[in-house]
Each structure stands twice: as structure tokens, then as C-alpha cells.
């Protein structure tokens, strides 16, 4: 009997793309089941690799751009132009210009990093003729509420003296007003779609600065300063900017503080929503055209993966989404992860049958990243051999 196995992983941040993760898992499977019928479905969540993946899937191409990186220095970046009918569609991947991987470890201060380059990529897409722009949110190294992107698009953010604010989320508590008169007029004629995690909100107890600020290098005091700044940004954008764009975009004026997705990528979701962007659950957008549910349902078994399995996985990460969909068809799911953290057991509630870490022994992060494809293949082989043993023992247990 031919075993049909769907391999539907996320990428491993700062290490492997989703496509390379899928290929490494396939190597491990074939060591045990050489004739397995494998369906490789590398998945993206709006973070690293999104533009490239959608360009490949949609018959498009990547357009190289040099833009302002998260610490203010120029970086080599890109956006994608997709093929197909309808208005020319571009994909702007915020991680390609403002991602955490672009912030050197010694400069990981989210109060100083900026999304200015995201706005530059949007303008470059407009220059290329795009009239529909999909912005993928994920893997950010910023916490400026999209203020930098708005500045790059022509808005003036000023303090009480009328001076332009410096870039970064650490000065947003000084924001007094937003002047939209210089905004690129093409925005009003362009459909902006933000693919984001709806669990992420801008403000409140689970606001983005409090949840993700420490991961980006913020101290407890900096977290509170960032939170206060994002609260101020939401108030000023709601007063000065959002109402002017709602009639042209057709989108309602949303609560920039707490609406689903406003906290995406350090609050970039809120900043873009203020200029008429629609915030959409990322998998509703990014999985369109993959026929994922049907492909998972055809499988006998599903393997998914991500870099870290922990309490955040169930809050919109790829393994949880894959497990939820596979569980609906009664297909068992294994998750392979670089690390297993607190709360990992919560994934069982969304349909994960088993999970396992891939590292064979304690080691440095550098070594783990350098050898991650090797460790993935080996971990997959171990898991498949254990499954094969269980299959052989099943008749004995039933006797």
C-alpha cells in the first residue's frame, strides 16, 4: 500500500524557508518509506519568504529594491508582482525590509527600529503600476505602529512644537498630530490588503508591545513606553487620518486600538488601516489557490513544522492552522519543531496528535541554525521509524 503523506510546514525563522523545510522532511520520510506518495505544501504566514512563495505560486516575479532597513541603513529588499487576470497585484513582505533578521543582535531596540522601508516598498509597487497591494505581516523587528511606513508614504507626524518626529516607536508618546496632505494620492485609488494574525491587537493587556516587545529586545520599562506610544498613535490616527480614508476605501473606521490584526508586525496593521487598508486573517489570503483542505484530506498522514512550538502556536501559527484543517478530515498530524517551549501541549486541543523537537543534543544557536536541514531530516526519520514500529506492534496489542 502506498502511503500518502502531506508535508505542510512553516519556515524556520532566520534559518530555512518553508520550501527547504519541506524538502528536508521529505528526505527523512524517504529514508524509511522510499515509495511514499509525498505532497509538499510549503506554507507562509506573511513573514519571511512570503513574496517569493506567492510569486512562484502565481506566475509572478520578484522586483529588487534598495530600501531603508529597520535600523535606518539601506538594505537589499524586494517586492513581488503577481501574474493572472485583474488589476496588477504586488506583494510587499514587511520582513524583507523591517524583519527581525535584519536587526543585528546588538541593535535590537524596538523603540528605535522603523517600518520606513515598508512605505518605500509600497511606493515602489505603486511606481510599478500595482493597483492592488498585499502586505504580508510577520517576523517583524519593529514596534512603531506603522508610523515609519506612513512617513515614507508622505504623512507628517509632528510633536507639540510642530517638529517631525524621529523614527521609531520610542518617541510616539510625543506625537501631537498627523498631517496627511503629503500622502501619496495613489493610495486612495489602490486596494491595500494586509494579511495579518487576527489575534494581534495594538493596545491593551495583550497589546503588541507587551506580547512581542521583550522578544525584540525591549526592557520592561521600554515595553511600557512603547505601549503608551502606541496608545497615543491610535488616538491621533483615529482623529487626524482614518476618517479621511474610510469613504475612499469603502472600509469602515475601525478601532485602531483593539480591532483584530491592528497589532500585526509591531502595529503596522493599525498604521496601514488608518489609510484605508483592510486587515484580513492571513490564511484567508495567503492560502487562497493552494486547495489546502482537499490536499490534507487526501493524505493518510500530515507532517507540519515550525521553529518554536509553545503557547503562541495555537494563536494563529501555521502548525495550528494545518492541524485544525487536517483534524476536520480525521487525518493525524505530527509537528516537528526546533524547540519545545511552555504551553506546547496546548496544540493537542487544535488537532495535533504528536510533536517532537528536532535537536539531538544541547548546542549553540549558531550550530542549530547551520545544521537545521540535517536535524530535520534525521528527526523525521526517527519519527517515521517509531511509527513503523507502532504499526508492527498494533496487531499484537489487539490480539
PDB file of C-alpha atoms in Angstrom, residues 60-262:
ATOM      1  CA  UNK A  60       4.903  36.300 -10.928  1.00  0.00           C
ATOM      2  CA  UNK A  61       8.374  37.698 -10.316  1.00  0.00           C
ATOM      3  CA  UNK A  62      10.421  39.392  -7.640  1.00  0.00           C
ATOM      4  CA  UNK A  63      11.415  43.024  -8.137  1.00  0.00           C
ATOM      5  CA  UNK A  64      14.642  44.025  -6.340  1.00  0.00           C
ATOM      6  CA  UNK A  65      14.594  47.298  -4.402  1.00  0.00           C
ATOM      7  CA  UNK A  66      17.081  49.026  -2.133  1.00  0.00           C
ATOM      8  CA  UNK A  67      15.164  50.490   0.797  1.00  0.00           C
ATOM      9  CA  UNK A  68      15.616  51.736   4.352  1.00  0.00           C
ATOM     10  CA  UNK A  69      16.134  48.860   6.761  1.00  0.00           C
ATOM     11  CA  UNK A  70      14.833  48.674  10.335  1.00  0.00           C
ATOM     12  CA  UNK A  71      17.908  50.345  11.857  1.00  0.00           C
ATOM     13  CA  UNK A  72      17.956  53.114   9.245  1.00  0.00           C
ATOM     14  CA  UNK A  73      20.631  51.725   6.918  1.00  0.00           C
ATOM     15  CA  UNK A  74      19.905  50.769   3.275  1.00  0.00           C
ATOM     16  CA  UNK A  75      19.170  47.083   2.706  1.00  0.00           C
ATOM     17  CA  UNK A  76      18.697  44.983  -0.412  1.00  0.00           C
ATOM     18  CA  UNK A  77      14.993  44.133  -0.442  1.00  0.00           C
ATOM     19  CA  UNK A  78      12.231  43.230  -2.886  1.00  0.00           C
ATOM     20  CA  UNK A  79       8.532  43.022  -3.587  1.00  0.00           C
ATOM     21  CA  UNK A  80       6.642  40.686  -5.905  1.00  0.00           C
ATOM     22  CA  UNK A  81       4.454  41.349  -8.901  1.00  0.00           C
ATOM     23  CA  UNK A  82       1.938  38.557  -9.469  1.00  0.00           C
ATOM     24  CA  UNK A  83       0.607  37.232 -12.737  1.00  0.00           C
ATOM     25  CA  UNK A  84      -3.010  36.448 -13.582  1.00  0.00           C
ATOM     26  CA  UNK A  85      -6.072  38.463 -14.560  1.00  0.00           C
ATOM     27  CA  UNK A  86      -7.411  41.573 -12.884  1.00  0.00           C
ATOM     28  CA  UNK A  87      -5.543  44.626 -11.615  1.00  0.00           C
ATOM     29  CA  UNK A  88      -1.785  44.303 -11.282  1.00  0.00           C
ATOM     30  CA  UNK A  89      -1.143  42.897  -7.798  1.00  0.00           C
ATOM     31  CA  UNK A  90       2.012  43.407  -5.765  1.00  0.00           C
ATOM     32  CA  UNK A  91       3.112  41.602  -2.625  1.00  0.00           C
ATOM     33  CA  UNK A  92       5.082  43.596  -0.071  1.00  0.00           C
ATOM     34  CA  UNK A  93       6.669  41.418   2.592  1.00  0.00           C
ATOM     35  CA  UNK A  94       7.423  43.605   5.590  1.00  0.00           C
ATOM     36  CA  UNK A  95      10.018  41.126   6.875  1.00  0.00           C
ATOM     37  CA  UNK A  96      12.067  41.718   3.723  1.00  0.00           C
ATOM     38  CA  UNK A  97      12.752  45.294   4.790  1.00  0.00           C
ATOM     39  CA  UNK A  98      11.871  45.552   8.501  1.00  0.00           C
ATOM     40  CA  UNK A  99      12.205  41.993   9.778  1.00  0.00           C
ATOM     41  CA  UNK A 100      13.932  40.949  12.985  1.00  0.00           C
ATOM     42  CA  UNK A 101      16.560  39.084  10.950  1.00  0.00           C
ATOM     43  CA  UNK A 102      17.689  42.467   9.579  1.00  0.00           C
ATOM     44  CA  UNK A 103      18.311  43.869  13.069  1.00  0.00           C
ATOM     45  CA  UNK A 104      21.795  42.981  14.360  1.00  0.00           C
ATOM     46  CA  UNK A 105      21.601  41.420  17.846  1.00  0.00           C
ATOM     47  CA  UNK A 106      23.374  44.406  19.399  1.00  0.00           C
ATOM     48  CA  UNK A 107      20.824  46.826  17.900  1.00  0.00           C
ATOM     49  CA  UNK A 108      17.622  45.078  18.911  1.00  0.00           C
ATOM     50  CA  UNK A 109      15.919  48.060  20.495  1.00  0.00           C
ATOM     51  CA  UNK A 110      12.328  48.175  19.192  1.00  0.00           C
ATOM     52  CA  UNK A 111      11.961  51.759  20.334  1.00  0.00           C
ATOM     53  CA  UNK A 112      14.438  52.770  17.625  1.00  0.00           C
ATOM     54  CA  UNK A 113      13.642  50.448  14.698  1.00  0.00           C
ATOM     55  CA  UNK A 114      11.387  51.642  11.900  1.00  0.00           C
ATOM     56  CA  UNK A 115       8.967  50.486   9.222  1.00  0.00           C
ATOM     57  CA  UNK A 116      10.022  53.333   6.934  1.00  0.00           C
ATOM     58  CA  UNK A 117      11.224  50.821   4.342  1.00  0.00           C
ATOM     59  CA  UNK A 118       7.775  49.222   4.187  1.00  0.00           C
ATOM     60  CA  UNK A 119       6.361  52.515   2.971  1.00  0.00           C
ATOM     61  CA  UNK A 120       9.180  52.747   0.429  1.00  0.00           C
ATOM     62  CA  UNK A 121       8.314  49.295  -0.920  1.00  0.00           C
ATOM     63  CA  UNK A 122       4.645  50.270  -1.191  1.00  0.00           C
ATOM     64  CA  UNK A 123       5.638  53.359  -3.179  1.00  0.00           C
ATOM     65  CA  UNK A 124       7.886  51.243  -5.406  1.00  0.00           C
ATOM     66  CA  UNK A 125       4.960  48.887  -6.055  1.00  0.00           C
ATOM     67  CA  UNK A 126       2.774  51.878  -6.950  1.00  0.00           C
ATOM     68  CA  UNK A 127       5.503  53.109  -9.303  1.00  0.00           C
ATOM     69  CA  UNK A 128       5.459  49.681 -10.977  1.00  0.00           C
ATOM     70  CA  UNK A 129       1.747  50.118 -11.715  1.00  0.00           C
ATOM     71  CA  UNK A 130       0.255  47.986  -8.944  1.00  0.00           C
ATOM     72  CA  UNK A 131      -3.316  48.882  -8.043  1.00  0.00           C
ATOM     73  CA  UNK A 132      -3.767  46.061  -5.556  1.00  0.00           C
ATOM     74  CA  UNK A 133      -1.103  45.588  -2.888  1.00  0.00           C
ATOM     75  CA  UNK A 134      -0.998  42.711  -0.426  1.00  0.00           C
ATOM     76  CA  UNK A 135       1.175  43.434   2.612  1.00  0.00           C
ATOM     77  CA  UNK A 136       2.381  40.360   4.455  1.00  0.00           C
ATOM     78  CA  UNK A 137       2.904  40.887   8.180  1.00  0.00           C
ATOM     79  CA  UNK A 138       5.167  38.673  10.220  1.00  0.00           C
ATOM     80  CA  UNK A 139       8.686  38.272  11.648  1.00  0.00           C
ATOM     81  CA  UNK A 140       8.965  41.995  12.334  1.00  0.00           C
ATOM     82  CA  UNK A 141      11.785  43.717  14.171  1.00  0.00           C
ATOM     83  CA  UNK A 142       9.771  46.885  14.805  1.00  0.00           C
ATOM     84  CA  UNK A 143       7.218  48.329  17.182  1.00  0.00           C
ATOM     85  CA  UNK A 144       6.396  51.717  15.667  1.00  0.00           C
ATOM     86  CA  UNK A 145       2.723  51.184  14.814  1.00  0.00           C
ATOM     87  CA  UNK A 146       3.473  51.672  11.126  1.00  0.00           C
ATOM     88  CA  UNK A 147       4.489  55.281  11.783  1.00  0.00           C
ATOM     89  CA  UNK A 148       7.619  54.892   9.681  1.00  0.00           C
ATOM     90  CA  UNK A 149       5.652  53.482   6.767  1.00  0.00           C
ATOM     91  CA  UNK A 150       3.249  56.423   6.949  1.00  0.00           C
ATOM     92  CA  UNK A 151       6.168  58.858   6.945  1.00  0.00           C
ATOM     93  CA  UNK A 152       7.632  57.200   3.846  1.00  0.00           C
ATOM     94  CA  UNK A 153       4.228  57.474   2.175  1.00  0.00           C
ATOM     95  CA  UNK A 154       4.176  61.223   2.785  1.00  0.00           C
ATOM     96  CA  UNK A 155       2.430  61.801   6.113  1.00  0.00           C
ATOM     97  CA  UNK A 156       3.962  64.238   8.600  1.00  0.00           C
ATOM     98  CA  UNK A 157       3.946  63.086  12.216  1.00  0.00           C
ATOM     99  CA  UNK A 158       4.700  66.009  14.495  1.00  0.00           C
ATOM    100  CA  UNK A 159       5.233  66.794  18.150  1.00  0.00           C
ATOM    101  CA  UNK A 160       3.666  69.692  20.081  1.00  0.00           C
ATOM    102  CA  UNK A 161       6.226  72.084  18.597  1.00  0.00           C
ATOM    103  CA  UNK A 162       5.315  71.081  15.039  1.00  0.00           C
ATOM    104  CA  UNK A 163       8.586  69.253  14.541  1.00  0.00           C
ATOM    105  CA  UNK A 164       8.727  65.992  12.584  1.00  0.00           C
ATOM    106  CA  UNK A 165       9.043  63.016  14.924  1.00  0.00           C
ATOM    107  CA  UNK A 166      12.157  60.922  14.780  1.00  0.00           C
ATOM    108  CA  UNK A 167      11.666  57.388  13.537  1.00  0.00           C
ATOM    109  CA  UNK A 168      10.899  54.524  15.898  1.00  0.00           C
ATOM    110  CA  UNK A 169       8.252  53.603  18.427  1.00  0.00           C
ATOM    111  CA  UNK A 170      10.165  55.066  21.349  1.00  0.00           C
ATOM    112  CA  UNK A 171       9.090  58.638  20.502  1.00  0.00           C
ATOM    113  CA  UNK A 172       5.420  58.027  19.707  1.00  0.00           C
ATOM    114  CA  UNK A 173       4.326  59.229  23.140  1.00  0.00           C
ATOM    115  CA  UNK A 174       5.413  62.701  21.934  1.00  0.00           C
ATOM    116  CA  UNK A 175       3.056  62.596  18.927  1.00  0.00           C
ATOM    117  CA  UNK A 176       0.708  65.549  18.719  1.00  0.00           C
ATOM    118  CA  UNK A 177      -0.652  65.496  15.173  1.00  0.00           C
ATOM    119  CA  UNK A 178      -0.607  63.879  11.735  1.00  0.00           C
ATOM    120  CA  UNK A 179      -0.725  65.960   8.569  1.00  0.00           C
ATOM    121  CA  UNK A 180      -1.995  63.771   5.710  1.00  0.00           C
ATOM    122  CA  UNK A 181      -1.700  66.407   2.968  1.00  0.00           C
ATOM    123  CA  UNK A 182       1.517  64.961   1.589  1.00  0.00           C
ATOM    124  CA  UNK A 183       0.340  61.363   1.406  1.00  0.00           C
ATOM    125  CA  UNK A 184       0.778  59.669  -1.953  1.00  0.00           C
ATOM    126  CA  UNK A 185      -2.556  60.312  -3.733  1.00  0.00           C
ATOM    127  CA  UNK A 186      -2.373  56.911  -5.431  1.00  0.00           C
ATOM    128  CA  UNK A 187      -3.206  55.276  -2.103  1.00  0.00           C
ATOM    129  CA  UNK A 188      -6.817  56.422  -2.465  1.00  0.00           C
ATOM    130  CA  UNK A 189      -7.059  54.564  -5.789  1.00  0.00           C
ATOM    131  CA  UNK A 190      -5.300  51.396  -4.634  1.00  0.00           C
ATOM    132  CA  UNK A 191      -6.674  48.380  -2.803  1.00  0.00           C
ATOM    133  CA  UNK A 192      -4.473  47.671   0.223  1.00  0.00           C
ATOM    134  CA  UNK A 193      -4.877  44.257   1.846  1.00  0.00           C
ATOM    135  CA  UNK A 194      -2.958  43.388   4.998  1.00  0.00           C
ATOM    136  CA  UNK A 195      -2.514  39.665   5.680  1.00  0.00           C
ATOM    137  CA  UNK A 196      -2.170  39.509   9.447  1.00  0.00           C
ATOM    138  CA  UNK A 197      -2.657  37.414  12.542  1.00  0.00           C
ATOM    139  CA  UNK A 198      -6.080  38.485  13.879  1.00  0.00           C
ATOM    140  CA  UNK A 199      -5.005  37.586  17.422  1.00  0.00           C
ATOM    141  CA  UNK A 200      -2.574  40.525  17.459  1.00  0.00           C
ATOM    142  CA  UNK A 201      -4.031  43.829  18.679  1.00  0.00           C
ATOM    143  CA  UNK A 202      -2.337  47.185  19.125  1.00  0.00           C
ATOM    144  CA  UNK A 203      -3.222  48.147  22.683  1.00  0.00           C
ATOM    145  CA  UNK A 204      -4.440  46.776  25.987  1.00  0.00           C
ATOM    146  CA  UNK A 205      -3.265  43.972  28.235  1.00  0.00           C
ATOM    147  CA  UNK A 206      -2.362  41.841  25.232  1.00  0.00           C
ATOM    148  CA  UNK A 207      -1.176  44.741  23.134  1.00  0.00           C
ATOM    149  CA  UNK A 208       1.633  44.059  20.719  1.00  0.00           C
ATOM    150  CA  UNK A 209       4.339  45.873  22.699  1.00  0.00           C
ATOM    151  CA  UNK A 210       3.607  43.809  25.804  1.00  0.00           C
ATOM    152  CA  UNK A 211       3.398  40.473  23.979  1.00  0.00           C
ATOM    153  CA  UNK A 212       6.249  40.835  21.497  1.00  0.00           C
ATOM    154  CA  UNK A 213       8.348  43.744  22.754  1.00  0.00           C
ATOM    155  CA  UNK A 214      10.549  41.573  25.009  1.00  0.00           C
ATOM    156  CA  UNK A 215      11.259  39.208  22.092  1.00  0.00           C
ATOM    157  CA  UNK A 216      12.545  42.180  20.111  1.00  0.00           C
ATOM    158  CA  UNK A 217      14.851  43.334  22.888  1.00  0.00           C
ATOM    159  CA  UNK A 218      12.683  45.704  24.955  1.00  0.00           C
ATOM    160  CA  UNK A 219      13.206  46.006  28.705  1.00  0.00           C
ATOM    161  CA  UNK A 220      10.122  46.155  30.974  1.00  0.00           C
ATOM    162  CA  UNK A 221      10.420  49.957  31.129  1.00  0.00           C
ATOM    163  CA  UNK A 222      10.710  50.152  27.343  1.00  0.00           C
ATOM    164  CA  UNK A 223       7.654  47.938  26.944  1.00  0.00           C
ATOM    165  CA  UNK A 224       5.580  50.411  28.938  1.00  0.00           C
ATOM    166  CA  UNK A 225       6.971  53.359  26.956  1.00  0.00           C
ATOM    167  CA  UNK A 226       6.165  51.594  23.676  1.00  0.00           C
ATOM    168  CA  UNK A 227       2.676  50.720  24.888  1.00  0.00           C
ATOM    169  CA  UNK A 228       1.989  54.336  25.838  1.00  0.00           C
ATOM    170  CA  UNK A 229       3.282  55.491  22.462  1.00  0.00           C
ATOM    171  CA  UNK A 230       1.075  53.081  20.543  1.00  0.00           C
ATOM    172  CA  UNK A 231      -1.953  54.198  22.566  1.00  0.00           C
ATOM    173  CA  UNK A 232      -1.135  57.788  21.622  1.00  0.00           C
ATOM    174  CA  UNK A 233      -0.620  56.846  17.965  1.00  0.00           C
ATOM    175  CA  UNK A 234      -4.022  55.120  17.818  1.00  0.00           C
ATOM    176  CA  UNK A 235      -5.747  58.191  19.260  1.00  0.00           C
ATOM    177  CA  UNK A 236      -4.082  60.639  16.873  1.00  0.00           C
ATOM    178  CA  UNK A 237      -4.504  58.480  13.772  1.00  0.00           C
ATOM    179  CA  UNK A 238      -8.183  57.988  14.602  1.00  0.00           C
ATOM    180  CA  UNK A 239      -8.640  61.739  14.945  1.00  0.00           C
ATOM    181  CA  UNK A 240      -6.492  63.034  12.063  1.00  0.00           C
ATOM    182  CA  UNK A 241      -6.201  60.324   9.436  1.00  0.00           C
ATOM    183  CA  UNK A 242      -8.522  57.325   9.478  1.00  0.00           C
ATOM    184  CA  UNK A 243     -11.833  59.167   8.879  1.00  0.00           C
ATOM    185  CA  UNK A 244     -10.495  60.775   5.698  1.00  0.00           C
ATOM    186  CA  UNK A 245      -9.684  57.404   4.134  1.00  0.00           C
ATOM    187  CA  UNK A 246     -12.764  55.387   5.098  1.00  0.00           C
ATOM    188  CA  UNK A 247     -15.013  56.886   2.377  1.00  0.00           C
ATOM    189  CA  UNK A 248     -12.468  56.309  -0.414  1.00  0.00           C
ATOM    190  CA  UNK A 249     -11.505  52.789   0.625  1.00  0.00           C
ATOM    191  CA  UNK A 250     -15.028  51.642   1.370  1.00  0.00           C
ATOM    192  CA  UNK A 251     -13.766  50.212   4.654  1.00  0.00           C
ATOM    193  CA  UNK A 252     -15.412  51.224   7.939  1.00  0.00           C
ATOM    194  CA  UNK A 253     -13.469  53.211  10.501  1.00  0.00           C
ATOM    195  CA  UNK A 254     -12.213  50.522  12.871  1.00  0.00           C
ATOM    196  CA  UNK A 255     -10.983  50.727  16.431  1.00  0.00           C
ATOM    197  CA  UNK A 256      -7.254  51.040  15.843  1.00  0.00           C
ATOM    198  CA  UNK A 257      -6.567  50.066  19.450  1.00  0.00           C
ATOM    199  CA  UNK A 258      -8.288  46.695  19.633  1.00  0.00           C
ATOM    200  CA  UNK A 259      -9.553  45.572  16.218  1.00  0.00           C
ATOM    201  CA  UNK A 260      -8.200  42.165  15.106  1.00  0.00           C
ATOM    202  CA  UNK A 261      -4.868  42.493  13.348  1.00  0.00           C
ATOM    203  CA  UNK A 262      -4.104  46.077  14.390  1.00  0.00           C
TER     204      UNK A 262
END
